[in-house]
PDB file of C-alpha atoms and ligand atoms in Angstrom:
ATOM      1  CA  MET A 240     -58.292  -0.409  -2.931  1.00  0.00           C
ATOM      2  CA  ALA A 241     -58.754   1.950   0.016  1.00  0.00           C
ATOM      3  CA  THR A 242     -60.966   5.230   0.187  1.00  0.00           C
ATOM      4  CA  PRO A 243     -59.383   8.197  -0.470  1.00  0.00           C
ATOM      5  CA  ARG A 244     -60.655   9.606   3.173  1.00  0.00           C
ATOM      6  CA  HIS A 245     -59.721   6.425   5.196  1.00  0.00           C
ATOM      7  CA  ALA A 246     -55.849   6.681   2.922  1.00  0.00           C
ATOM      8  CA  PHE A 247     -55.290  10.452   3.950  1.00  0.00           C
ATOM      9  CA  LEU A 248     -56.573   9.269   8.203  1.00  0.00           C
ATOM     10  CA  MET A 249     -53.670   7.361   7.973  1.00  0.00           C
ATOM     11  CA  TRP A 250     -51.127   9.303   6.407  1.00  0.00           C
ATOM     12  CA  ILE A 251     -52.111  12.117   9.402  1.00  0.00           C
ATOM     13  CA  ALA A 252     -51.981   9.143  11.794  1.00  0.00           C
ATOM     14  CA  GLN A 253     -48.543   8.012  10.384  1.00  0.00           C
ATOM     15  CA  ASN A 254     -47.105  11.440  10.877  1.00  0.00           C
ATOM     16  CA  ASP A 255     -48.753  11.746  14.132  1.00  0.00           C
ATOM     17  CA  ARG A 256     -50.855  14.984  13.756  1.00  0.00           C
ATOM     18  CA  MET A 257     -54.181  14.339  14.599  1.00  0.00           C
ATOM     19  CA  PRO A 258     -55.566  16.899  16.872  1.00  0.00           C
ATOM     20  CA  THR A 259     -55.834  14.452  19.620  1.00  0.00           C
ATOM     21  CA  ARG A 260     -56.250  16.075  23.176  1.00  0.00           C
ATOM     22  CA  VAL A 261     -53.030  15.855  24.855  1.00  0.00           C
ATOM     23  CA  ARG A 262     -51.364  17.968  21.343  1.00  0.00           C
ATOM     24  CA  LEU A 263     -54.121  20.292  21.857  1.00  0.00           C
ATOM     25  CA  THR A 264     -53.429  20.483  25.229  1.00  0.00           C
ATOM     26  CA  SER A 265     -49.730  21.141  24.270  1.00  0.00           C
ATOM     27  CA  TRP A 266     -50.726  24.483  21.995  1.00  0.00           C
ATOM     28  CA  GLY A 267     -52.605  25.738  25.018  1.00  0.00           C
ATOM     29  CA  LEU A 268     -55.652  25.026  24.888  1.00  0.00           C
ATOM     30  CA  GLY A 269     -57.195  24.385  28.381  1.00  0.00           C
ATOM     31  CA  LEU A 270     -58.694  21.376  27.359  1.00  0.00           C
ATOM     32  CA  SER A 271     -58.692  18.219  29.695  1.00  0.00           C
ATOM     33  CA  PRO A 272     -56.068  15.749  28.025  1.00  0.00           C
ATOM     34  CA  ASN A 273     -57.948  12.987  28.583  1.00  0.00           C
ATOM     35  CA  CYS A 274     -59.259   9.986  25.677  1.00  0.00           C
ATOM     36  CA  CYS A 275     -62.641  11.135  24.426  1.00  0.00           C
ATOM     37  CA  LEU A 276     -63.631   7.646  24.540  1.00  0.00           C
ATOM     38  CA  CYS A 277     -62.983   6.657  27.910  1.00  0.00           C
ATOM     39  CA  ASP A 278     -62.206   9.619  29.825  1.00  0.00           C
ATOM     40  CA  SER A 279     -59.267   7.772  31.760  1.00  0.00           C
ATOM     41  CA  ALA A 280     -55.818   8.273  30.215  1.00  0.00           C
ATOM     42  CA  PRO A 281     -54.209  10.739  27.854  1.00  0.00           C
ATOM     43  CA  GLU A 282     -55.481  10.624  24.664  1.00  0.00           C
ATOM     44  CA  THR A 283     -52.078  10.187  22.494  1.00  0.00           C
ATOM     45  CA  ARG A 284     -52.319   8.947  18.969  1.00  0.00           C
ATOM     46  CA  ASP A 285     -51.436   5.417  20.523  1.00  0.00           C
ATOM     47  CA  HIS A 286     -54.109   4.933  23.036  1.00  0.00           C
ATOM     48  CA  LEU A 287     -56.892   6.498  21.354  1.00  0.00           C
ATOM     49  CA  LEU A 288     -56.830   4.108  18.095  1.00  0.00           C
ATOM     50  CA  LEU A 289     -54.749   1.032  19.721  1.00  0.00           C
ATOM     51  CA  ARG A 290     -55.040   0.979  23.386  1.00  0.00           C
ATOM     52  CA  CYS A 291     -58.092   2.814  24.508  1.00  0.00           C
ATOM     53  CA  GLU A 292     -60.247  -0.214  25.829  1.00  0.00           C
ATOM     54  CA  VAL A 293     -63.046   1.219  23.722  1.00  0.00           C
ATOM     55  CA  SER A 294     -60.688   0.786  20.908  1.00  0.00           C
ATOM     56  CA  GLU A 295     -59.108  -2.748  21.969  1.00  0.00           C
ATOM     57  CA  GLN A 296     -62.529  -4.098  22.001  1.00  0.00           C
ATOM     58  CA  VAL A 297     -63.056  -3.234  18.374  1.00  0.00           C
ATOM     59  CA  TRP A 298     -59.401  -4.642  17.420  1.00  0.00           C
ATOM     60  CA  VAL A 299     -60.537  -7.839  18.840  1.00  0.00           C
ATOM     61  CA  LEU A 300     -63.331  -8.786  16.858  1.00  0.00           C
ATOM     62  CA  VAL A 301     -61.681  -7.281  13.635  1.00  0.00           C
ATOM     63  CA  LEU A 302     -58.423  -9.526  14.125  1.00  0.00           C
ATOM     64  CA  ARG A 303     -60.384 -12.434  15.540  1.00  0.00           C
ATOM     65  CA  ARG A 304     -62.680 -11.963  12.187  1.00  0.00           C
ATOM     66  CA  LEU A 305     -59.191 -11.952   9.956  1.00  0.00           C
ATOM     67  CA  GLY A 306     -58.038 -15.181  11.651  1.00  0.00           C
ATOM     68  CA  TYR A 307     -55.754 -13.609  14.145  1.00  0.00           C
ATOM     69  CA  THR A 308     -54.407 -15.076  17.489  1.00  0.00           C
ATOM     70  CA  HIS A 309     -53.143 -11.483  19.081  1.00  0.00           C
ATOM     71  CA  SER A 310     -56.351  -9.399  20.297  1.00  0.00           C
ATOM     72  CA  GLY A 311     -54.328  -5.896  19.754  1.00  0.00           C
ATOM     73  CA  PHE A 312     -51.406  -3.748  19.646  1.00  0.00           C
ATOM     74  CA  ILE A 313     -49.343  -1.832  21.893  1.00  0.00           C
ATOM     75  CA  THR A 314     -47.996   0.686  20.015  1.00  0.00           C
ATOM     76  CA  TRP A 315     -48.275   2.253  16.460  1.00  0.00           C
ATOM     77  CA  THR A 316     -44.824   1.471  15.117  1.00  0.00           C
ATOM     78  CA  SER A 317     -45.852  -2.285  16.185  1.00  0.00           C
ATOM     79  CA  PHE A 318     -49.060  -2.033  14.603  1.00  0.00           C
ATOM     80  CA  ILE A 319     -47.393  -0.271  11.058  1.00  0.00           C
ATOM     81  CA  GLU A 320     -44.918  -3.389  11.407  1.00  0.00           C
ATOM     82  CA  TRP A 321     -47.674  -5.942  11.611  1.00  0.00           C
ATOM     83  CA  LEU A 322     -49.290  -4.256   8.476  1.00  0.00           C
ATOM     84  CA  SER A 323     -46.612  -3.874   5.893  1.00  0.00           C
ATOM     85  CA  ILE A 324     -45.667  -7.722   6.812  1.00  0.00           C
ATOM     86  CA  LYS A 325     -47.154 -10.344   4.060  1.00  0.00           C
ATOM     87  CA  ASP A 326     -48.418 -13.872   6.177  1.00  0.00           C
ATOM     88  CA  SER A 327     -50.739 -16.988   5.463  1.00  0.00           C
ATOM     89  CA  THR A 328     -53.151 -15.434   7.798  1.00  0.00           C
ATOM     90  CA  ALA A 329     -54.969 -12.920   5.687  1.00  0.00           C
ATOM     91  CA  PRO A 330     -53.896 -11.246   2.519  1.00  0.00           C
ATOM     92  CA  LEU A 331     -52.110  -8.376   3.012  1.00  0.00           C
ATOM     93  CA  ILE A 332     -54.481  -6.098   0.626  1.00  0.00           C
ATOM     94  CA  LEU A 333     -57.228  -7.393   3.802  1.00  0.00           C
ATOM     95  CA  LYS A 334     -54.947  -6.630   6.045  1.00  0.00           C
ATOM     96  CA  ARG A 335     -54.921  -3.189   4.875  1.00  0.00           C
ATOM     97  CA  LEU A 336     -58.359  -2.519   4.040  1.00  0.00           C
ATOM     98  CA  VAL A 337     -59.757  -3.645   7.181  1.00  0.00           C
ATOM     99  CA  SER A 338     -57.223  -1.919   9.471  1.00  0.00           C
ATOM    100  CA  HIS A 339     -57.532   1.256   7.696  1.00  0.00           C
ATOM    101  CA  ALA A 340     -61.204   0.910   7.871  1.00  0.00           C
ATOM    102  CA  THR A 341     -60.796   0.233  11.393  1.00  0.00           C
ATOM    103  CA  ILE A 342     -58.696   2.996  12.518  1.00  0.00           C
ATOM    104  CA  TYR A 343     -60.857   5.901  10.818  1.00  0.00           C
ATOM    105  CA  SER A 344     -64.247   4.070  12.363  1.00  0.00           C
ATOM    106  CA  ILE A 345     -62.282   4.789  16.013  1.00  0.00           C
ATOM    107  CA  TRP A 346     -61.677   8.420  14.918  1.00  0.00           C
ATOM    108  CA  VAL A 347     -65.129   8.803  13.666  1.00  0.00           C
ATOM    109  CA  GLU A 348     -66.324   7.405  17.225  1.00  0.00           C
ATOM    110  CA  ARG A 349     -64.127   9.900  18.790  1.00  0.00           C
ATOM    111  CA  ASN A 350     -65.572  12.544  16.541  1.00  0.00           C
ATOM    112  CA  LYS A 351     -69.200  11.384  17.621  1.00  0.00           C
ATOM    113  CA  ARG A 352     -68.703  11.392  21.036  1.00  0.00           C
ATOM    114  CA  LEU A 353     -66.948  14.601  21.633  1.00  0.00           C
ATOM    115  CA  HIS A 354     -69.021  16.541  19.398  1.00  0.00           C
ATOM    116  CA  ASP A 355     -72.627  15.182  19.273  1.00  0.00           C
ATOM    117  CA  GLY A 356     -72.352  12.778  22.085  1.00  0.00           C
ATOM    118  CA  ILE A 357     -73.222  10.062  20.684  1.00  0.00           C
ATOM    119  CA  SER A 358     -71.608   6.971  21.916  1.00  0.00           C
ATOM    120  CA  THR A 359     -71.988   3.584  19.574  1.00  0.00           C
ATOM    121  CA  SER A 360     -70.690   0.118  21.122  1.00  0.00           C
ATOM    122  CA  PRO A 361     -67.954  -1.641  19.889  1.00  0.00           C
ATOM    123  CA  PRO A 362     -69.588  -4.740  18.766  1.00  0.00           C
ATOM    124  CA  THR A 363     -71.775  -1.804  16.742  1.00  0.00           C
ATOM    125  CA  ILE A 364     -68.575  -0.602  15.242  1.00  0.00           C
ATOM    126  CA  TYR A 365     -67.546  -3.906  14.766  1.00  0.00           C
ATOM    127  CA  ARG A 366     -70.739  -4.302  12.307  1.00  0.00           C
ATOM    128  CA  LEU A 367     -70.070  -1.167  10.176  1.00  0.00           C
ATOM    129  CA  ILE A 368     -66.808  -2.212  10.102  1.00  0.00           C
ATOM    130  CA  ASP A 369     -68.001  -5.279   8.125  1.00  0.00           C
ATOM    131  CA  ARG A 370     -70.445  -4.024   6.334  1.00  0.00           C
ATOM    132  CA  HIS A 371     -68.109  -0.920   5.303  1.00  0.00           C
ATOM    133  CA  ILE A 372     -65.958  -4.003   3.936  1.00  0.00           C
ATOM    134  CA  ARG A 373     -68.291  -6.070   2.029  1.00  0.00           C
ATOM    135  CA  ASP A 374     -69.446  -3.388   0.046  1.00  0.00           C
ATOM    136  CA  THR A 375     -66.057  -2.209  -0.462  1.00  0.00           C
ATOM    137  CA  ILE A 376     -65.036  -5.553  -2.298  1.00  0.00           C
ATOM    138  CA  LEU A 377     -68.234  -5.818  -4.005  1.00  0.00           C
ATOM    139  CA  GLY A 378     -68.213  -2.504  -5.489  1.00  0.00           C
ATOM    140  CA  LYS A 379     -64.675  -3.876  -6.771  1.00  0.00           C
ATOM    141  CA  HIS A 380     -65.988  -7.225  -7.798  1.00  0.00           C
ATOM    142  CA  ASN A 381     -66.140  -6.918 -11.600  1.00  0.00           C
ATOM    143  CA  SER A 382     -62.752  -5.212 -12.157  1.00  0.00           C
ATOM    144  CA  LYS A 383     -60.438  -8.161 -10.505  1.00  0.00           C
ATOM    145  CA  LYS A 384     -61.292 -11.613  -9.773  1.00  0.00           C
ATOM    146  CA  SER A 385     -58.955 -11.621  -7.067  1.00  0.00           C
ATOM    147  CA  PHE A 386     -61.662  -9.618  -4.982  1.00  0.00           C
ATOM    148  CA  LYS A 387     -63.471 -12.664  -4.770  1.00  0.00           C
ATOM    149  CA  ASN A 388     -60.604 -14.731  -2.733  1.00  0.00           C
ATOM    150  CA  LEU A 389     -60.593 -11.417  -0.719  1.00  0.00           C
ATOM    151  CA  MET A 390     -64.533 -11.542   0.273  1.00  0.00           C
ATOM    152  CA  LEU A 391     -63.904 -15.525   0.956  1.00  0.00           C
ATOM    153  CA  SER A 392     -61.302 -14.680   3.216  1.00  0.00           C
ATOM    154  CA  TRP A 393     -63.229 -11.715   4.624  1.00  0.00           C
ATOM    155  CA  LEU A 394     -66.579 -14.097   5.131  1.00  0.00           C
ATOM    156  CA  ARG A 395     -63.944 -17.377   6.259  1.00  0.00           C
ATOM    157  CA  ASN A 396     -63.871 -16.255  10.212  1.00  0.00           C
ATOM    158  CA  ASP A 397     -67.838 -14.576   9.875  1.00  0.00           C
TER     159      ASP A 397
HETATM  160 ZN1  LIG B 530     -59.198   6.022  26.172  1.00  0.00          ZN
END
């Protein structure tokens, strides 16, 4: 279900091996350790992917869309815990699909701002995630009947 590049990035993040500014600085590269998205806090994995004001705005939209009432995650550990728990709000496979896509989109946004000087607003990032989720579910539509239910779950709070 998950695309290989999303799964690979999740693996890198899980092992805290992303080349964030804080890690690059610790290698002796003379860079600012500040976040590429907000420039107001050190760019650690947890800050960049979960706590940054830009990332938080994306998570608020994504979590609301999935039907959750909480708006984000304080730590990577609490995020992974939430991601591994089956609950009645959203199918686990949809939670994972959407979360992986969100993490990937935030990392892509960070790199676009850093390397290309292009900024995309959180609502637009959210719309791109939405399109990706629809395309992914539609792409699997004929292989399993359960994907119809996934699409219904995703569209329920649209
Ligand atoms: Zn930030």
